[in-house]
Amino acid sequence: MDVAPSPPALRGPERELFDAAEAGSADRVSSLLSAADRPDPNWRGVKGRTALLAAARRGCQECTRLLLRAGAVPHVGTDVGVSARHIAEHG
């Protein structure tokens, strides 16, 4: 599955999801993913980073699990090729 780059957003549900994952807030990630206007879990922000990558970097296993269950793609990389899969395999 190819995921096209997303334009950076300063606000909105995708940015909120990214921020929650980056903070390691599994409750907030779950809440956002359950909302009627559910954010795209594969949205790519600044430098191509995704919420899944942010959760993996944070080490938040619950956030990672929630995002994967919501359809986040683990091999989507940043602008320099780092992906959540890479972090899981190599730290």
PDB file of C-alpha atoms in Angstrom:
ATOM      1  CA  MET A   1       0.000   0.000   0.000  1.00  0.00           C
ATOM      2  CA  ASP A   2       1.470   3.332  -1.042  1.00  0.00           C
ATOM      3  CA  VAL A   3       0.678   6.322   1.093  1.00  0.00           C
ATOM      4  CA  ALA A   4       0.971   9.730  -0.529  1.00  0.00           C
ATOM      5  CA  PRO A   5       2.596  12.558   1.410  1.00  0.00           C
ATOM      6  CA  SER A   6       0.171  14.736   3.304  1.00  0.00           C
ATOM      7  CA  PRO A   7       0.484  18.478   3.562  1.00  0.00           C
ATOM      8  CA  PRO A   8       1.479  19.625   7.038  1.00  0.00           C
ATOM      9  CA  ALA A   9      -1.438  20.851   9.116  1.00  0.00           C
ATOM     10  CA  LEU A  10      -1.185  23.134  12.089  1.00  0.00           C
ATOM     11  CA  ARG A  11      -4.508  21.961  13.506  1.00  0.00           C
ATOM     12  CA  GLY A  12      -7.105  19.320  12.840  1.00  0.00           C
ATOM     13  CA  PRO A  13      -7.805  15.723  13.829  1.00  0.00           C
ATOM     14  CA  GLU A  14      -4.718  14.317  12.096  1.00  0.00           C
ATOM     15  CA  ARG A  15      -2.433  16.739  13.902  1.00  0.00           C
ATOM     16  CA  GLU A  16      -4.218  16.001  17.196  1.00  0.00           C
ATOM     17  CA  LEU A  17      -3.648  12.267  16.634  1.00  0.00           C
ATOM     18  CA  PHE A  18       0.028  12.858  15.898  1.00  0.00           C
ATOM     19  CA  ASP A  19       0.423  15.016  19.019  1.00  0.00           C
ATOM     20  CA  ALA A  20      -1.345  12.421  21.209  1.00  0.00           C
ATOM     21  CA  ALA A  21       0.861   9.618  19.861  1.00  0.00           C
ATOM     22  CA  GLU A  22       3.983  11.724  20.303  1.00  0.00           C
ATOM     23  CA  ALA A  23       2.968  12.402  23.929  1.00  0.00           C
ATOM     24  CA  GLY A  24       2.252   8.703  24.554  1.00  0.00           C
ATOM     25  CA  SER A  25      -1.383   9.410  25.418  1.00  0.00           C
ATOM     26  CA  ALA A  26      -3.093   6.114  24.583  1.00  0.00           C
ATOM     27  CA  ASP A  27      -6.436   7.317  25.981  1.00  0.00           C
ATOM     28  CA  ARG A  28      -6.403  10.332  23.657  1.00  0.00           C
ATOM     29  CA  VAL A  29      -5.292   8.241  20.654  1.00  0.00           C
ATOM     30  CA  SER A  30      -8.141   5.816  21.344  1.00  0.00           C
ATOM     31  CA  SER A  31     -10.646   8.646  21.698  1.00  0.00           C
ATOM     32  CA  LEU A  32      -9.573  10.291  18.442  1.00  0.00           C
ATOM     33  CA  LEU A  33      -9.658   7.011  16.530  1.00  0.00           C
ATOM     34  CA  SER A  34     -13.176   6.333  17.841  1.00  0.00           C
ATOM     35  CA  ALA A  35     -14.531   9.747  16.798  1.00  0.00           C
ATOM     36  CA  ALA A  36     -17.031  10.177  13.978  1.00  0.00           C
ATOM     37  CA  ASP A  37     -14.511  12.335  12.099  1.00  0.00           C
ATOM     38  CA  ARG A  38     -11.726   9.802  12.652  1.00  0.00           C
ATOM     39  CA  PRO A  39      -8.329  11.094  11.538  1.00  0.00           C
ATOM     40  CA  ASP A  40      -6.294   9.313   8.874  1.00  0.00           C
ATOM     41  CA  PRO A  41      -3.746   7.196  10.799  1.00  0.00           C
ATOM     42  CA  ASN A  42      -1.350   7.441   7.828  1.00  0.00           C
ATOM     43  CA  TRP A  43      -1.309  11.245   7.675  1.00  0.00           C
ATOM     44  CA  ARG A  44       2.235  12.490   7.223  1.00  0.00           C
ATOM     45  CA  GLY A  45       3.184  15.721   8.906  1.00  0.00           C
ATOM     46  CA  VAL A  46       6.339  17.749   8.873  1.00  0.00           C
ATOM     47  CA  LYS A  47       9.282  15.786   7.427  1.00  0.00           C
ATOM     48  CA  GLY A  48       6.890  12.947   6.571  1.00  0.00           C
ATOM     49  CA  ARG A  49       6.427  11.725  10.129  1.00  0.00           C
ATOM     50  CA  THR A  50       3.317   9.712  11.018  1.00  0.00           C
ATOM     51  CA  ALA A  51       1.519   9.165  14.319  1.00  0.00           C
ATOM     52  CA  LEU A  52       2.743   5.550  14.285  1.00  0.00           C
ATOM     53  CA  LEU A  53       6.334   6.706  13.960  1.00  0.00           C
ATOM     54  CA  ALA A  54       5.807   9.170  16.813  1.00  0.00           C
ATOM     55  CA  ALA A  55       4.330   6.424  19.016  1.00  0.00           C
ATOM     56  CA  ALA A  56       7.183   4.042  18.177  1.00  0.00           C
ATOM     57  CA  ARG A  57       9.788   6.680  18.972  1.00  0.00           C
ATOM     58  CA  ARG A  58       8.024   7.397  22.257  1.00  0.00           C
ATOM     59  CA  GLY A  59       7.933   3.668  23.046  1.00  0.00           C
ATOM     60  CA  CYS A  60       4.174   3.741  23.611  1.00  0.00           C
ATOM     61  CA  GLN A  61       3.139   0.173  22.824  1.00  0.00           C
ATOM     62  CA  GLU A  62      -0.556   0.855  23.473  1.00  0.00           C
ATOM     63  CA  CYS A  63      -0.559   3.823  21.063  1.00  0.00           C
ATOM     64  CA  THR A  64       1.246   1.699  18.484  1.00  0.00           C
ATOM     65  CA  ARG A  65      -1.266  -1.128  18.870  1.00  0.00           C
ATOM     66  CA  LEU A  66      -4.223   1.249  18.526  1.00  0.00           C
ATOM     67  CA  LEU A  67      -2.778   2.898  15.432  1.00  0.00           C
ATOM     68  CA  LEU A  68      -1.982  -0.430  13.753  1.00  0.00           C
ATOM     69  CA  ARG A  69      -5.499  -1.673  14.496  1.00  0.00           C
ATOM     70  CA  ALA A  70      -6.832   1.531  12.878  1.00  0.00           C
ATOM     71  CA  GLY A  71      -4.894   0.822   9.683  1.00  0.00           C
ATOM     72  CA  ALA A  72      -1.595   2.622  10.171  1.00  0.00           C
ATOM     73  CA  VAL A  73       1.016   1.270   7.767  1.00  0.00           C
ATOM     74  CA  PRO A  74       4.287   0.408   9.540  1.00  0.00           C
ATOM     75  CA  HIS A  75       6.563   0.744   6.515  1.00  0.00           C
ATOM     76  CA  VAL A  76       5.621   4.344   5.662  1.00  0.00           C
ATOM     77  CA  GLY A  77       8.846   6.283   6.049  1.00  0.00           C
ATOM     78  CA  THR A  78       9.782   9.849   6.776  1.00  0.00           C
ATOM     79  CA  ASP A  79      11.390  12.071   4.178  1.00  0.00           C
ATOM     80  CA  VAL A  80      14.724  10.427   5.088  1.00  0.00           C
ATOM     81  CA  GLY A  81      13.392   6.856   5.098  1.00  0.00           C
ATOM     82  CA  VAL A  82      12.876   6.133   8.814  1.00  0.00           C
ATOM     83  CA  SER A  83       9.716   4.111   9.487  1.00  0.00           C
ATOM     84  CA  ALA A  84       8.010   2.682  12.561  1.00  0.00           C
ATOM     85  CA  ARG A  85       9.060  -0.763  11.343  1.00  0.00           C
ATOM     86  CA  HIS A  86      12.680   0.442  11.232  1.00  0.00           C
ATOM     87  CA  ILE A  87      12.456   1.723  14.807  1.00  0.00           C
ATOM     88  CA  ALA A  88      10.911  -1.554  15.996  1.00  0.00           C
ATOM     89  CA  GLU A  89      13.651  -3.582  14.329  1.00  0.00           C
ATOM     90  CA  HIS A  90      16.657  -1.362  15.052  1.00  0.00           C
ATOM     91  CA  GLY A  91      15.707   0.908  17.913  1.00  0.00           C
TER      92      GLY A  91
END
